[in-house]
Coordinates of C-alpha atoms and ligand atoms in Angstrom, one line a residue:
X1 CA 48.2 41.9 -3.9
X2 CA 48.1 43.2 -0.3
X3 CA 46.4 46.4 -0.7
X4 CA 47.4 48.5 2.3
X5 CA 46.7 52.0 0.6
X6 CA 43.7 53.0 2.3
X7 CA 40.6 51.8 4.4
X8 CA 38.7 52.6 1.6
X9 CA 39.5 50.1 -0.8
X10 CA 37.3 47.8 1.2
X11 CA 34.3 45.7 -0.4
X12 CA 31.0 45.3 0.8
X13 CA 30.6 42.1 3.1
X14 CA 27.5 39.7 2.4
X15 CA 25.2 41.2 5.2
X16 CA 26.1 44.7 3.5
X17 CA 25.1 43.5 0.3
X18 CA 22.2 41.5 1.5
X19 CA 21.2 45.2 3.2
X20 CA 21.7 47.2 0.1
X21 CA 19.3 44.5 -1.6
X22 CA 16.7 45.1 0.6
X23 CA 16.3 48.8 0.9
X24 CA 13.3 50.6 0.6
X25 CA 14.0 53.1 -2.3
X26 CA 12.8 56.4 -3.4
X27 CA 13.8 59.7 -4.8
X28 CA 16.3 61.5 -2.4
X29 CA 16.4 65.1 -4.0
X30 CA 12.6 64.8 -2.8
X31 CA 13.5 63.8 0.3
X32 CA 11.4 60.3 -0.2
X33 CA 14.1 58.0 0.3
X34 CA 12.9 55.7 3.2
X35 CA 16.4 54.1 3.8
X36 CA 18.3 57.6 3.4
X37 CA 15.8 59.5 5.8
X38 CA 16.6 56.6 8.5
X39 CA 20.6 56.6 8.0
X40 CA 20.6 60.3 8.2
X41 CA 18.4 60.5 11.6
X42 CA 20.7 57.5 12.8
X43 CA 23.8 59.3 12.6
X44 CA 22.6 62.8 13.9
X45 CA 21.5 60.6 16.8
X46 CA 24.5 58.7 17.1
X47 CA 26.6 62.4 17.3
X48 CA 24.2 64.3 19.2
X49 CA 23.0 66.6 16.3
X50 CA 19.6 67.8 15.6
X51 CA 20.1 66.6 11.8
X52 CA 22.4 65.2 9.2
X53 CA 22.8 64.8 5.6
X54 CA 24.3 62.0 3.7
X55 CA 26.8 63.0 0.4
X56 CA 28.8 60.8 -2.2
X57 CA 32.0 61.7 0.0
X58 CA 34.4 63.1 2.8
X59 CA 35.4 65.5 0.3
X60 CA 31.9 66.9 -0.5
X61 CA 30.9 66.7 3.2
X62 CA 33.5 68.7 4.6
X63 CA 33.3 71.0 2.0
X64 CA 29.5 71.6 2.2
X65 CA 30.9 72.5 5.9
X66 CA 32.8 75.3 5.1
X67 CA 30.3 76.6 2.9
X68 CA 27.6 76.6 5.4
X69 CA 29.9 78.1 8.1
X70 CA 31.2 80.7 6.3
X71 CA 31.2 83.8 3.6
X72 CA 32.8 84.7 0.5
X73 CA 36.7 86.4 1.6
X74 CA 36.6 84.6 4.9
X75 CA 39.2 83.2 6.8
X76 CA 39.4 79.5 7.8
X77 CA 42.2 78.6 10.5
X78 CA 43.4 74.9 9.8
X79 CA 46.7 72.9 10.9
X80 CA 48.6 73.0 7.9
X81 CA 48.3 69.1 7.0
X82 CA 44.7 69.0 7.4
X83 CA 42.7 66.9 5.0
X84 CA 40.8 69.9 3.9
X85 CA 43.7 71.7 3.0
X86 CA 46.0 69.4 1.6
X87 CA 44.0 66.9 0.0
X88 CA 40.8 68.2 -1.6
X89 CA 41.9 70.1 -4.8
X90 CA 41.7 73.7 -3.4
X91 CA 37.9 73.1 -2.9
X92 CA 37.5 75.6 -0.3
X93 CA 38.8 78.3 -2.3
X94 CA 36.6 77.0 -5.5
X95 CA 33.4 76.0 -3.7
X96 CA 33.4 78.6 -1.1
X97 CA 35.6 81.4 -2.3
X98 CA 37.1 81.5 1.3
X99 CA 41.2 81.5 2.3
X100 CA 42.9 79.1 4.9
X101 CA 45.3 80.1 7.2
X102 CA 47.4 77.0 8.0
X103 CA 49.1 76.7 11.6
X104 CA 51.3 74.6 12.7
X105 CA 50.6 72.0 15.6
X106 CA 52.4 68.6 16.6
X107 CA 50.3 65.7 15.9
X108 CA 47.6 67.7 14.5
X109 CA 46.5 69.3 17.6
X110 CA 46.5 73.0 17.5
X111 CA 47.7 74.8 20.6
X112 CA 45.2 77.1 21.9
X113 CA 47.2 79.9 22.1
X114 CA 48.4 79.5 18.7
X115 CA 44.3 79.8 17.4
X116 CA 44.0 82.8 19.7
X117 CA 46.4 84.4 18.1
X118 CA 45.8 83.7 14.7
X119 CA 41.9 84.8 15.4
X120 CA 42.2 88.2 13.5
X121 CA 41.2 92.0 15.5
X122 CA 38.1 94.0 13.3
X123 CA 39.8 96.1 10.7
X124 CA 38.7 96.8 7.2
X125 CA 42.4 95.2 5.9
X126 CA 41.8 92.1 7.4
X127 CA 39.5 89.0 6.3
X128 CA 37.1 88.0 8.9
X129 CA 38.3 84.8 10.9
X130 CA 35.0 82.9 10.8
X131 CA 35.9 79.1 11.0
X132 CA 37.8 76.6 13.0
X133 CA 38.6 73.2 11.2
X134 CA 39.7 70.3 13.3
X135 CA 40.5 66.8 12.6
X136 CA 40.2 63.6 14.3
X137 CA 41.6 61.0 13.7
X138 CA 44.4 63.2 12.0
X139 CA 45.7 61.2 8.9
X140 CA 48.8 63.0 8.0
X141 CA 50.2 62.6 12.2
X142 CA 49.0 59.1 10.9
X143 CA 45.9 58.6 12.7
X144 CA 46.4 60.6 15.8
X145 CA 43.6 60.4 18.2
X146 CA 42.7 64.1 19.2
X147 CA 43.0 64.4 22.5
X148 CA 39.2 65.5 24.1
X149 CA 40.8 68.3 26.5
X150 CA 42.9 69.9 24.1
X151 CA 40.0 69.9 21.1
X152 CA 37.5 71.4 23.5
X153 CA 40.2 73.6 24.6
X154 CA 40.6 74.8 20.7
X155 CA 37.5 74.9 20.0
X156 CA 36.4 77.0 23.1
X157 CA 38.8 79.8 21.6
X158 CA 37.8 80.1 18.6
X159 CA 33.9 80.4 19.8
X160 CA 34.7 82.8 22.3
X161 CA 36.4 84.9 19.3
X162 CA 33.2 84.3 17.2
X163 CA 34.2 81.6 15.2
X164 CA 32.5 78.2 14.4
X165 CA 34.0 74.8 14.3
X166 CA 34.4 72.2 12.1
X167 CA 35.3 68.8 12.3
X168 CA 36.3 66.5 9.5
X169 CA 35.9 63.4 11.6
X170 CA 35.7 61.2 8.4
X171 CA 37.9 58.4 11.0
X172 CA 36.0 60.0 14.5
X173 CA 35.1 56.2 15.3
X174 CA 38.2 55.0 15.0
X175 CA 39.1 57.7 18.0
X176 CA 36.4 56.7 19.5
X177 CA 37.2 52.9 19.7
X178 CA 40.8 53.4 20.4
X179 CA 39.7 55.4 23.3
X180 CA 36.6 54.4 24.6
X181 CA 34.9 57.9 24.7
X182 CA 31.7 57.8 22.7
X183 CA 32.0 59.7 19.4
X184 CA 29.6 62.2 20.2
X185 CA 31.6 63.7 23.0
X186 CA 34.2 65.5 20.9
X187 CA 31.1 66.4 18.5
X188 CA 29.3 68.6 21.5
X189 CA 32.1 71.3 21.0
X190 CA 31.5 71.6 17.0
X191 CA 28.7 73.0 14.8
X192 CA 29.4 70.9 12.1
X193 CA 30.8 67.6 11.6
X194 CA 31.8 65.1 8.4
X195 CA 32.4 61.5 9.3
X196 CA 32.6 58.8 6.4
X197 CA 31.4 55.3 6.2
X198 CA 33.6 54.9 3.0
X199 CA 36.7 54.6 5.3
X200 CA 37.7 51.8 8.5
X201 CA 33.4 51.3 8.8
X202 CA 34.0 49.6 5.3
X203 CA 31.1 50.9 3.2
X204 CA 31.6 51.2 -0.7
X205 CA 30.5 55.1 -0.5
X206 CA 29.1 57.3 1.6
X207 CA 29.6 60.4 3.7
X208 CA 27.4 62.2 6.6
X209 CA 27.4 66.0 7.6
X210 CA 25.9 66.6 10.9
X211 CA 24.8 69.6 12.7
X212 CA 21.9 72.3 13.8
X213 CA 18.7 72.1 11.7
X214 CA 19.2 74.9 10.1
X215 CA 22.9 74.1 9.5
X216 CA 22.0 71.0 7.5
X217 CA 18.8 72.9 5.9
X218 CA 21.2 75.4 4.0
X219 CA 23.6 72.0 3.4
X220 CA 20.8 70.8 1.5
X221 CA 20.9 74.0 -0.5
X222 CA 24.9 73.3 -0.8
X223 CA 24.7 69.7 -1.9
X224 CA 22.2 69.8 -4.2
X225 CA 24.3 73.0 -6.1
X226 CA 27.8 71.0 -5.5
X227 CA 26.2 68.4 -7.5
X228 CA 25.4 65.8 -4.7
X229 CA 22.0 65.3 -4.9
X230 CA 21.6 61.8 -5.7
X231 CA 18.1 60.2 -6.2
X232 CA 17.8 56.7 -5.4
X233 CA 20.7 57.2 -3.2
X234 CA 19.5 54.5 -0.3
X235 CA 20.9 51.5 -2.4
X236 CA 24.0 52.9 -1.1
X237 CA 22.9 54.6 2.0
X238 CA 21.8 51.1 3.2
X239 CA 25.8 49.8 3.0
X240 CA 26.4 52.8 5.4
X241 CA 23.5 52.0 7.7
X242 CA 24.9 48.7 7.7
X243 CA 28.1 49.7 8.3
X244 CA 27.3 52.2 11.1
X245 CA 25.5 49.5 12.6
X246 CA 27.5 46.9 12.4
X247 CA 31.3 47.1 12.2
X248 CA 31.7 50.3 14.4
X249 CA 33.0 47.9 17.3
X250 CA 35.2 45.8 14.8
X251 CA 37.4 49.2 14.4
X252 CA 39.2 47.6 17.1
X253 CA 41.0 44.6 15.6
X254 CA 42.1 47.2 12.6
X255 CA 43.9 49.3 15.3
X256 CA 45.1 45.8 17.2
X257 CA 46.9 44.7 13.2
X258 CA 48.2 48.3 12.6
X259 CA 49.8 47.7 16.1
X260 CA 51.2 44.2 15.4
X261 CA 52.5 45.5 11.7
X262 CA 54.3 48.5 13.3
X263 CA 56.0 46.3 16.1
X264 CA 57.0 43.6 13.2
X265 CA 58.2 45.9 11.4
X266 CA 60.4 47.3 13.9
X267 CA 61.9 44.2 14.9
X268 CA 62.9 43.8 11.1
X269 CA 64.4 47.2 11.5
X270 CA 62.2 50.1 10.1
X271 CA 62.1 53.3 11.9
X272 CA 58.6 53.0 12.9
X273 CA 56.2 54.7 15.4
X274 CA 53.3 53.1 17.6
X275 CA 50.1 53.4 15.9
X276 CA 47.1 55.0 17.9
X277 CA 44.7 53.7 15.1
X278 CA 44.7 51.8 11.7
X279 CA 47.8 54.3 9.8
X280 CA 51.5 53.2 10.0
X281 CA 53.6 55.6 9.0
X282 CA 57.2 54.2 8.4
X283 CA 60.0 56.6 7.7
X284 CA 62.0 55.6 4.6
X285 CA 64.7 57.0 3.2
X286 CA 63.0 57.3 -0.4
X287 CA 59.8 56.6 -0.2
X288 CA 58.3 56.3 -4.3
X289 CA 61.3 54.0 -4.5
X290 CA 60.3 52.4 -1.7
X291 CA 56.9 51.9 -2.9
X292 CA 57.5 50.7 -5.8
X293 CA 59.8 48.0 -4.6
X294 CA 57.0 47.0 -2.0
X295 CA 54.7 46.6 -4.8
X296 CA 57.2 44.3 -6.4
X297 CA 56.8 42.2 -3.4
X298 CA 53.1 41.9 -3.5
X299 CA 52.1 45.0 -0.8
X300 CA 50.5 48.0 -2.1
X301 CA 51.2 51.3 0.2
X302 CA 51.1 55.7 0.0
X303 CA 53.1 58.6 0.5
X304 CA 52.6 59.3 3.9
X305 CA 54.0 62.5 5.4
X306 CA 57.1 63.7 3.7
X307 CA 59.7 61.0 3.9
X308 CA 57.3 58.6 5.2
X309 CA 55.0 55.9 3.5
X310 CA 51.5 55.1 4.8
X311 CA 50.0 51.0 5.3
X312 CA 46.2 51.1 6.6
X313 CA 44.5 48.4 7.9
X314 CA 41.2 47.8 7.7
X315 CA 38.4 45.1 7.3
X316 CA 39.6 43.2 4.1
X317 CA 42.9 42.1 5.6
X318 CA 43.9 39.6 8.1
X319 CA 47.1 38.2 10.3
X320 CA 48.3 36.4 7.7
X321 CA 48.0 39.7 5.1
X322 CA 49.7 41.4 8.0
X323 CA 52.6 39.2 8.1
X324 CA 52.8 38.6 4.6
X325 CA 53.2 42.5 4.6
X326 CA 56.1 42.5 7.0
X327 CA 57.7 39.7 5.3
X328 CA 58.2 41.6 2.0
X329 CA 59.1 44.6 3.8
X330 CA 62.2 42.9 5.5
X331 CA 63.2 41.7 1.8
X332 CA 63.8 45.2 1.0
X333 CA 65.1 46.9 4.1
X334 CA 67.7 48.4 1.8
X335 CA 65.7 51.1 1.7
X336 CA 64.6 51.8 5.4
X337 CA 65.9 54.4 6.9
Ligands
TLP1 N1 41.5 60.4 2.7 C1 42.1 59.5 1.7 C2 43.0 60.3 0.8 O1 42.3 61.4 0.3 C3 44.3 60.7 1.4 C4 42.9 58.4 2.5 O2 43.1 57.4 1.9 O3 43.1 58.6 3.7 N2 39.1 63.6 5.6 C5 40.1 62.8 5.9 C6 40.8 62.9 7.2 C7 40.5 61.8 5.0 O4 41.5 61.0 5.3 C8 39.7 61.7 3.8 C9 40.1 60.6 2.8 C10 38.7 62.6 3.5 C11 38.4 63.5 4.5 C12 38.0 62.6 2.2 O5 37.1 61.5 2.0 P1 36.7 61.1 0.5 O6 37.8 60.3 0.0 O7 35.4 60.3 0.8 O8 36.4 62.3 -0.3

């Protein structure tokens, strides 16, 4: 099987393994975890932030940011196919008791006009508008690089309205190797920020929330209650360090196959846009059909966007995977679109 699903379904390479080996070990909830305490200052370095704390996942760091940005009955502005909204189970309503207010944006880039607007006046009927969440790459405009002008340009409204920002950047290095412009950059105009190692880094697990101090003090508070405080955590914590160390660059190649499977599949007739990053999003007429005819064939794919199916690159497949995919594509372009 070709397993295009996700960048997550990567394994550990050798040197990972050989790293997780290794790792000096002790009791995280006490904060004595040598190899934890290291990969948590080496990503706050890495995106400019005073600290950063490492969770089981995307899901639980993102959530720990809204938490620790807002209240109870608070209102969080969001596009409306945002991770956060659409794909982690209601959390922010059960976790932090706070409602999203989706807006619309193409690409997954919110207009600025659109968030000043939707930044509510002081009145006792409304709830307070308290947090900003951004997302870069954005996985449902199939891994849209957020443009650095137009996210400072977002996020500058909604702190001049009071607001704080979050960024669920669990793919930010995949922006920043399609572009060139160190991850860190878009981080400066954010309080908080998730990125994963789980996802085109390639670790088994792993998750980082970065931000102020104190920001990351009460996240401590947060994951520890959410259930995330994991003792000898830096036998996986070491895959990440490994992975944040070593395959950052590699990202690269991932977006250089997602580019090559999106023109092949093109030229065998799909209706297909140009990848930015690692996610093709081909438009089929229907796509569980679809999927289950791919898998058929060998290739394992997701929904995408409605009417739309998803194929991800990422370290654990090759040219040949890539053209093995487009091969049993073209054997059932009944179904394109
Ligand atoms: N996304 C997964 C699925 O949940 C859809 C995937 O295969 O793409 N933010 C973004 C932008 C994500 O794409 C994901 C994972 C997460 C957060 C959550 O990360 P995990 O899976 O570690 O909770």
């Amino acid at each position: 099987m070709i397993d295009l699903r996700s960048d997550t379904v990567t394994r550990p390479t050798e040197g990972m393994r050989r790293a997780m080996m290794e790792a000096p070990l002790g009791d995280d909830v006490f904060g004595e975890d040598p190899t934890v305490n290291r990969l948590e200052e080496y990503v706050a370095g890495l995106l400019g932030k005073e600290a950063a704390i490492y969770a089981p996942s995307g899901t639980m760091t993102n959530q720990i940011g809204v938490y620790v940005n807002t209240g109870r009955a608070e209102e969080v502005l969001i596009h409306e196919g945002a991770h956060v909204f659409v794909y982690e189970g209601g959390a922010p309503a059960l976790l932090s008791g706070v409602q999203l207010r989706t807006l619309p944006g193409e690409g997954g880039v919110l207009d600025p006009e659109t968030v000043r607007k939707a930044i509510r006046p002081e009145n006792v009927h409304f709830p307070r508008s308290r947090l900003l969440c951004l997302e870069n790459t954005h996985n449902t405009a199939g891994g849209k690089v957020y443009p650095l002008e137009d996210f400072a340009a977002a996020a500058n409204v909604a702190r001049e309205g009071g607001l704080k920002v979050h960024l669920d950047g669990a793919r930010l290095f995949n922006a920043q190797a399609a572009t060139g412009i160190p991850a860190r950059e878009w981080c400066e105009h954010v309080d908080t920020v998730s990125v994963c190692s789980s996802k085109g880094l390639g670790a088994p697990v792993g998750s980082l929330l970065a931000g102020s101090e104190e920001a990351i003090h009460e996240a401590r508070r947060a994951r520890k209650a959410f259930g995330g405080g994991m003792r000898q955590a830096g036998v996986i914590a070491a895959a990440s360090l490994y992975a944040f160390e070593h395959h950052q660059e590699r990202l690269a190649e991932d977006h250089e196959r997602a580019r090559t499977l999106a023109d092949r599949l093109r030229e065998v007739g799909y209706e297909v846009a140009i990848p930015e990053t690692n996610l093709v999003l081909v438009e089929v007429e229907r796509p569980e059909e679809f999927l289950e005819a791919l898998a058929r064939e060998g290739v394992l794919a997701t929904p995408g966007k409605p009417g739309y199916v998803r194929l991800c690159t990422h370290l654990d497949v090759g040219d040949a995977e890539i053209e093995a995919a487009v091969e049993a594509a073209a054997r059932i372009t009944t179904l394109q679109r």
